[in-house]
Amino acid sequence: MTDTALNPGGAPRSEAAMNAWRSREFLMRLGLYLFLSALTIVVLFPILWMASSSFKPQSELFARDMTLLPVDWTLASYIAVWQGTSFPSYFFNSFKIAVASTALSVIVGMYAAYAIARIKFRGRYAFGMLLLIAQMFPQIMLVIPLFIVVQKAGLLNTHIALIVCYAAFALPFTVWMMRGFFETIPEELEDAAAVDGAGILTTFHKIILPLAGPGLAAVTIFAFIRSWNEFLFALVFLQSRTMFTMPIGLASFQEEYTFRWDLIMAGAGIITLPILFFFLLMQKFIVAGLLGGAVKG
Amino acid sequence: MLVQQRKRMAFWLILPTLLLIVAFKIAPIAEGVVVSFQAQSMMRPNPDAFVGWTHYKRAIFEEGVFGAALWRTIVWTVGSVVGAYIVGLSIALLLNRQFAGRAIFRALFLVPWVIPEVATALLWKWAYGDEFGVINFLLMRLGVLDTPILFLSSPGAAMASVIVVQIWKLYPIMFITLLAALQSVPRELHESAEIDGATVWQRFVYVTFPYIRPTSVIITLLAAIWTFQNFDIIYLLTGGGPADATKILPTLVYEKGFWGLELGYASAISLLMLLCLTVLSVSYLFVYRAQREET
């Protein structure tokens, strides 16, 4: 791999100049790595600090002298939050809602995405615009009328209201992203199937879906993360503790357990960990999906 | 298959999506407009009573809460977006070269973007603390400070502190989009500019920037729209306080609607907010267009 950016004149010709160029090149590389590593640590410091705090005993959390890493590593905070509070119920509520709403939005959205990717129907452009515009409306504005409707329907403090809302809110992005993935699949594959007499749905299920696997996975993870993280609607729609999702359950710790930063940090760790795991696992596809396949390497 | 049949099929394929979006994103807007002209106070009987422009007048003139919150929302939005753009662009420029391990750094710099808002707010709150916060501890250790800064509880510092958190949350999306845009800049242009003796800064301004300008405009506009309406971060960090120092429009809407239980009034404020957001977005694009035609 040659790096023209660092050496625009091309490689020098003489042996001595070549060596000088190599060592200069090496130092610049080293400098870049050191700088990037330092920058990464600074930028991610709040997360590292959260992780470190969650493994400290309470005495160390409130010590005069802080240490970067725990002196006594302990899982006490995690055990306390899992056994001494309602956190497990928040966790399972969040999980249930995220799975249901993700499934709903991905299943509903993939057909719409396929239609706008492949079929030239009237109103296709308008539908695409509607999806974009729907993304722009402030949540805080929608939450008031939706609250009134949900209240009238007697669905306040239920999970079903949240599941459908989350699915609807994830849809524009789901459809938009999946359309991009479907468009990268060669159309000839479908033409062949059509010649054999397969209908649209059969073609879609048998040929397109299996090929769209990675894209579908990225979209699914996206929708899941969104629903897992959502705060405002859960805050407004849910009222009793047994129904709380993790984000509002954790936020309520601030009043319920004042100064119990051990519980809060462990809780924050638990809510973050699955997301971080999924993200790092799938980051390549997620990034590609975000940018319509523009990023490589 | 017949073209007509395919088209009819398309209708059935998009129908469920269309219904969900209309029901949960479009219809509520209309409902919100209706509600903003109704009493809709949970403390009074007859919530559907028509009250005309009462809520709007009250928000703009009588209580005067709207103007102040709008100004704070603009400060919050501009501060966050400009900050995130600078940070995001700097990191994108650093990573815009080939080297082993680039993908790892790219993934790590994206991490703040996926951290749940509630965790983001709480971990920053913990770091910002005056007595046991690590930021104050480090600053005092390094001799920068004698007494701890009340990052979130002094009116003078609170807005800057919440903006830092929003920058942290927002820069990854800027960085990744700008990195993609940077890859469209032709290498040869850079090389010839360098041979012609252009400095690094000149090369950035005259070679690189024109290529990333369209992307920059779009991504800053989107980031501004997201930040303008962002509720979670400020609600969780300061709740709009201290002394209203961070009370932006979404916080105000929530406060009036769900603490004050005046949904009609809150809905009127949220519609004014949408109006301002639309006007600001459109004029931003307008200025960009006008500028582009000049050059």
Short mmCIF file of C-alpha atoms in Angstrom, two decimals, chain B:
data_model
loop_
_atom_site.label_atom_id
_atom_site.label_comp_id
_atom_site.label_asym_id
_atom_site.label_seq_id
_atom_site.Cartn_x
_atom_site.Cartn_y
_atom_site.Cartn_z
CA MET B 1 -46.20 -10.54 -14.90
CA LEU B 2 -48.48 -7.83 -16.17
CA VAL B 3 -47.40 -4.31 -15.37
CA GLN B 4 -50.89 -3.46 -14.14
CA GLN B 5 -50.84 -6.36 -11.73
CA ARG B 6 -47.46 -5.34 -10.38
CA LYS B 7 -48.72 -1.84 -9.76
CA ARG B 8 -51.78 -3.10 -7.94
CA MET B 9 -49.53 -5.31 -5.85
CA ALA B 10 -47.38 -2.31 -4.93
CA PHE B 11 -50.41 -0.68 -3.36
CA TRP B 12 -50.98 -3.66 -1.05
CA LEU B 13 -47.30 -3.84 -0.19
CA ILE B 14 -47.07 -0.25 0.99
CA LEU B 15 -50.51 -0.09 2.59
CA PRO B 16 -49.59 -1.26 6.13
CA THR B 17 -46.64 1.14 6.26
CA LEU B 18 -48.76 3.97 4.96
CA LEU B 19 -51.48 3.32 7.53
CA LEU B 20 -49.05 3.23 10.45
CA ILE B 21 -47.28 6.40 9.38
CA VAL B 22 -50.48 8.29 8.75
CA ALA B 23 -52.02 7.12 12.01
CA PHE B 24 -49.03 7.83 14.23
CA LYS B 25 -47.15 10.63 12.52
CA ILE B 26 -49.48 12.59 10.25
CA ALA B 27 -52.90 12.41 11.92
CA PRO B 28 -51.45 13.49 15.31
CA ILE B 29 -50.27 16.73 13.69
CA ALA B 30 -53.83 17.53 12.66
CA GLU B 31 -55.10 16.46 16.06
CA GLY B 32 -52.43 18.66 17.66
CA VAL B 33 -53.68 21.68 15.75
CA VAL B 34 -57.25 21.02 16.91
CA VAL B 35 -56.15 20.49 20.50
CA SER B 36 -54.22 23.75 20.52
CA PHE B 37 -57.50 25.63 20.09
CA GLN B 38 -59.22 23.68 22.86
CA ALA B 39 -59.10 24.15 26.61
CA GLN B 40 -57.67 20.63 27.16
CA SER B 41 -56.74 21.17 30.73
CA MET B 42 -56.87 18.08 32.88
CA MET B 43 -57.93 20.13 35.87
CA ARG B 44 -61.01 21.68 34.30
CA PRO B 45 -64.21 20.09 33.01
CA ASN B 46 -65.12 20.10 29.32
CA PRO B 47 -61.69 19.69 27.77
CA ASP B 48 -62.98 20.02 24.21
CA ALA B 49 -64.26 23.59 24.65
CA PHE B 50 -63.05 25.89 21.89
CA VAL B 51 -60.85 28.70 23.17
CA GLY B 52 -59.58 30.30 19.95
CA TRP B 53 -56.14 31.85 20.01
CA THR B 54 -56.02 32.05 23.83
CA HIS B 55 -53.12 29.62 24.24
CA TYR B 56 -51.07 31.25 21.50
CA LYS B 57 -51.56 34.73 22.91
CA ARG B 58 -50.72 33.53 26.37
CA ALA B 59 -47.50 31.85 25.24
CA ILE B 60 -46.23 34.76 23.18
CA PHE B 61 -47.53 37.84 24.98
CA GLU B 62 -48.99 37.21 28.41
CA GLU B 63 -46.52 34.80 29.92
CA GLY B 64 -43.78 35.63 27.45
CA VAL B 65 -42.36 32.17 28.02
CA PHE B 66 -42.09 31.41 24.34
CA GLY B 67 -39.59 34.04 23.27
CA ALA B 68 -37.15 33.30 26.07
CA ALA B 69 -37.30 29.55 25.48
CA LEU B 70 -36.92 30.03 21.73
CA TRP B 71 -33.77 32.08 22.27
CA ARG B 72 -32.31 29.41 24.57
CA THR B 73 -33.24 26.73 22.01
CA ILE B 74 -31.34 28.63 19.33
CA VAL B 75 -28.27 29.00 21.55
CA TRP B 76 -28.44 25.30 22.43
CA THR B 77 -28.87 24.26 18.79
CA VAL B 78 -26.23 26.51 17.26
CA GLY B 79 -23.71 25.76 20.00
CA SER B 80 -24.20 22.01 19.70
CA VAL B 81 -24.20 21.86 15.92
CA VAL B 82 -21.19 24.13 15.42
CA GLY B 83 -19.25 22.29 18.11
CA ALA B 84 -20.17 18.87 16.76
CA TYR B 85 -19.29 19.95 13.23
CA ILE B 86 -15.83 21.10 14.25
CA VAL B 87 -15.13 17.96 16.26
CA GLY B 88 -16.65 15.67 13.61
CA LEU B 89 -14.76 17.28 10.74
CA SER B 90 -11.45 17.20 12.62
CA ILE B 91 -11.78 13.49 13.30
CA ALA B 92 -12.90 12.83 9.73
CA LEU B 93 -9.83 14.63 8.38
CA LEU B 94 -7.59 12.64 10.71
CA LEU B 95 -9.07 9.35 9.58
CA ASN B 96 -9.17 10.24 5.90
CA ARG B 97 -6.06 8.25 4.98
CA GLN B 98 -5.17 4.62 4.62
CA PHE B 99 -3.61 2.91 7.62
CA ALA B 100 -3.91 -0.37 9.41
CA GLY B 101 -6.49 -0.21 12.19
CA ARG B 102 -8.46 2.61 10.62
CA ALA B 103 -11.71 0.64 10.85
CA ILE B 104 -11.17 0.16 14.58
CA PHE B 105 -10.75 3.86 15.22
CA ARG B 106 -13.72 4.59 13.02
CA ALA B 107 -15.87 2.25 15.08
CA LEU B 108 -14.60 3.62 18.40
CA PHE B 109 -15.28 7.23 17.44
CA LEU B 110 -18.84 6.25 16.60
CA VAL B 111 -19.54 4.76 20.01
CA PRO B 112 -21.09 7.84 21.74
CA TRP B 113 -23.77 7.83 19.07
CA VAL B 114 -25.22 4.46 20.18
CA ILE B 115 -25.03 5.02 23.92
CA PRO B 116 -28.63 5.31 25.16
CA GLU B 117 -29.63 8.91 25.96
CA VAL B 118 -30.45 8.03 29.53
CA ALA B 119 -27.02 6.47 30.05
CA THR B 120 -25.36 9.42 28.30
CA ALA B 121 -27.08 11.92 30.55
CA LEU B 122 -26.45 9.98 33.73
CA LEU B 123 -22.79 9.23 33.08
CA TRP B 124 -22.14 12.90 32.30
CA LYS B 125 -24.07 13.92 35.38
CA TRP B 126 -21.84 11.67 37.42
CA ALA B 127 -18.70 13.08 35.76
CA TYR B 128 -19.93 16.69 36.20
CA GLY B 129 -20.60 16.37 39.94
CA ASP B 130 -19.11 19.05 42.19
CA GLU B 131 -18.00 16.91 45.09
CA PHE B 132 -17.43 13.49 43.58
CA GLY B 133 -17.27 14.38 39.89
CA VAL B 134 -14.19 13.29 38.05
CA ILE B 135 -13.94 16.41 35.88
CA ASN B 136 -13.72 18.75 38.84
CA PHE B 137 -11.34 16.33 40.54
CA LEU B 138 -8.98 16.33 37.55
CA LEU B 139 -9.15 20.08 37.04
CA MET B 140 -8.36 20.69 40.70
CA ARG B 141 -5.56 18.14 40.68
CA LEU B 142 -4.00 19.81 37.68
CA GLY B 143 -4.23 23.13 39.47
CA VAL B 144 -6.61 24.67 36.95
CA LEU B 145 -9.28 25.21 39.58
CA ASP B 146 -9.33 26.01 43.29
CA THR B 147 -12.98 25.40 43.91
CA PRO B 148 -15.21 23.02 41.97
CA ILE B 149 -17.35 24.37 39.14
CA LEU B 150 -21.08 23.72 39.56
CA PHE B 151 -21.39 22.52 36.00
CA LEU B 152 -25.09 21.73 36.07
CA SER B 153 -26.35 23.70 39.03
CA SER B 154 -25.08 27.20 38.35
CA PRO B 155 -27.11 29.23 35.84
CA GLY B 156 -23.95 30.57 34.20
CA ALA B 157 -22.41 27.20 33.41
CA ALA B 158 -25.42 24.95 32.86
CA MET B 159 -26.09 25.76 29.20
CA ALA B 160 -22.45 25.29 28.22
CA SER B 161 -22.35 22.00 30.11
CA VAL B 162 -25.41 20.54 28.43
CA ILE B 163 -24.12 21.70 25.04
CA VAL B 164 -20.90 19.74 25.62
CA VAL B 165 -22.96 16.60 26.21
CA GLN B 166 -24.98 17.17 23.05
CA ILE B 167 -21.78 17.75 21.05
CA TRP B 168 -20.51 14.45 22.38
CA LYS B 169 -23.69 12.71 21.25
CA LEU B 170 -23.87 14.44 17.88
CA TYR B 171 -20.33 14.53 16.49
CA PRO B 172 -20.24 10.82 15.43
CA ILE B 173 -22.94 11.21 12.81
CA MET B 174 -21.17 14.31 11.45
CA PHE B 175 -17.85 12.55 11.43
CA ILE B 176 -19.07 9.48 9.57
CA THR B 177 -20.97 11.41 6.90
CA LEU B 178 -18.09 13.85 6.38
CA LEU B 179 -15.62 10.98 6.17
CA ALA B 180 -17.69 9.48 3.36
CA ALA B 181 -17.81 12.86 1.61
CA LEU B 182 -14.05 13.33 1.99
CA GLN B 183 -13.48 10.13 0.09
CA SER B 184 -14.97 11.77 -2.99
CA VAL B 185 -12.19 14.38 -3.10
CA PRO B 186 -9.82 13.40 -5.94
CA ARG B 187 -6.32 12.66 -4.69
CA GLU B 188 -4.69 14.22 -7.77
CA LEU B 189 -6.16 17.62 -6.95
CA HIS B 190 -4.44 17.57 -3.58
CA GLU B 191 -1.18 16.50 -5.07
CA SER B 192 -1.11 19.18 -7.72
CA ALA B 193 -2.10 21.81 -5.17
CA GLU B 194 0.74 20.74 -2.93
CA ILE B 195 3.21 20.81 -5.78
CA ASP B 196 1.99 24.33 -6.53
CA GLY B 197 2.98 25.23 -2.97
CA ALA B 198 -0.45 25.49 -1.34
CA THR B 199 -0.38 25.29 2.46
CA VAL B 200 -2.41 22.73 4.38
CA TRP B 201 -5.01 25.35 5.20
CA GLN B 202 -5.24 26.59 1.62
CA ARG B 203 -5.63 23.05 0.39
CA PHE B 204 -8.45 22.51 2.85
CA VAL B 205 -10.29 25.69 1.91
CA TYR B 206 -9.88 25.56 -1.86
CA VAL B 207 -9.60 21.85 -2.61
CA THR B 208 -11.29 19.83 0.11
CA PHE B 209 -14.05 22.07 1.35
CA PRO B 210 -15.88 22.62 -1.95
CA TYR B 211 -16.30 18.84 -2.19
CA ILE B 212 -17.74 18.40 1.28
CA ARG B 213 -19.86 21.53 1.26
CA PRO B 214 -23.14 19.98 0.08
CA THR B 215 -22.80 17.17 2.62
CA SER B 216 -21.93 19.69 5.33
CA VAL B 217 -25.04 21.72 4.64
CA ILE B 218 -27.33 18.69 4.76
CA ILE B 219 -25.82 17.12 7.84
CA THR B 220 -25.67 20.34 9.85
CA LEU B 221 -29.28 21.02 8.92
CA LEU B 222 -30.37 17.54 10.03
CA ALA B 223 -28.33 17.81 13.21
CA ALA B 224 -29.89 21.20 13.91
CA ILE B 225 -33.38 19.78 13.43
CA TRP B 226 -32.63 16.89 15.80
CA THR B 227 -31.06 19.14 18.41
CA PHE B 228 -33.78 21.78 18.24
CA GLN B 229 -36.38 19.20 19.21
CA ASN B 230 -34.23 17.08 21.51
CA PHE B 231 -35.88 16.50 24.83
CA ASP B 232 -34.03 13.72 26.64
CA ILE B 233 -30.59 15.18 27.31
CA ILE B 234 -31.65 18.43 28.95
CA TYR B 235 -34.60 16.90 30.77
CA LEU B 236 -32.35 14.28 32.33
CA LEU B 237 -29.40 16.55 33.08
CA THR B 238 -31.02 19.70 34.44
CA GLY B 239 -34.78 19.41 33.89
CA GLY B 240 -34.58 22.91 32.38
CA GLY B 241 -33.01 24.52 35.43
CA PRO B 242 -31.28 26.05 37.28
CA ALA B 243 -33.49 29.14 37.22
CA ASP B 244 -34.72 28.20 33.73
CA ALA B 245 -31.18 28.58 32.35
CA THR B 246 -31.58 25.51 30.13
CA LYS B 247 -35.32 25.59 29.58
CA ILE B 248 -35.55 25.03 25.84
CA LEU B 249 -38.81 24.64 23.90
CA PRO B 250 -39.20 20.85 24.23
CA THR B 251 -38.66 21.15 27.99
CA LEU B 252 -41.24 23.93 28.13
CA VAL B 253 -43.78 21.88 26.16
CA TYR B 254 -43.31 18.91 28.47
CA GLU B 255 -43.55 21.07 31.57
CA LYS B 256 -46.79 22.76 30.49
CA GLY B 257 -48.32 19.55 29.16
CA PHE B 258 -47.41 16.94 31.70
CA TRP B 259 -46.61 18.83 34.89
CA GLY B 260 -49.04 21.68 34.38
CA LEU B 261 -51.57 19.28 32.82
CA GLU B 262 -52.51 21.86 30.20
CA LEU B 263 -52.33 19.85 27.01
CA GLY B 264 -53.98 22.50 24.86
CA TYR B 265 -51.50 25.14 25.92
CA ALA B 266 -48.58 22.75 25.47
CA SER B 267 -49.82 21.80 22.03
CA ALA B 268 -49.98 25.46 21.00
CA ILE B 269 -46.38 25.96 22.12
CA SER B 270 -45.28 22.84 20.24
CA LEU B 271 -46.92 24.11 17.04
CA LEU B 272 -45.19 27.46 17.41
CA MET B 273 -42.01 25.47 17.85
CA LEU B 274 -42.62 23.53 14.63
CA LEU B 275 -43.30 26.81 12.85
CA CYS B 276 -39.99 28.30 14.03
CA LEU B 277 -38.15 25.12 13.14
CA THR B 278 -39.59 25.16 9.63
CA VAL B 279 -38.84 28.84 9.09
CA LEU B 280 -35.27 28.44 10.34
CA SER B 281 -34.65 25.31 8.23
CA VAL B 282 -36.05 26.85 5.07
CA SER B 283 -34.09 30.07 5.49
CA TYR B 284 -30.92 28.09 6.11
CA LEU B 285 -31.36 26.29 2.80
CA PHE B 286 -32.29 29.56 1.14
CA VAL B 287 -29.10 31.26 2.32
CA TYR B 288 -27.09 28.26 1.16
CA ARG B 289 -28.67 28.39 -2.30
CA ALA B 290 -28.15 32.11 -2.65
CA GLN B 291 -24.53 31.74 -1.64
CA ARG B 292 -23.93 28.91 -4.05
CA GLU B 293 -25.30 30.90 -6.95
CA GLU B 294 -22.97 33.78 -6.14
CA THR B 295 -19.83 31.68 -6.32
#
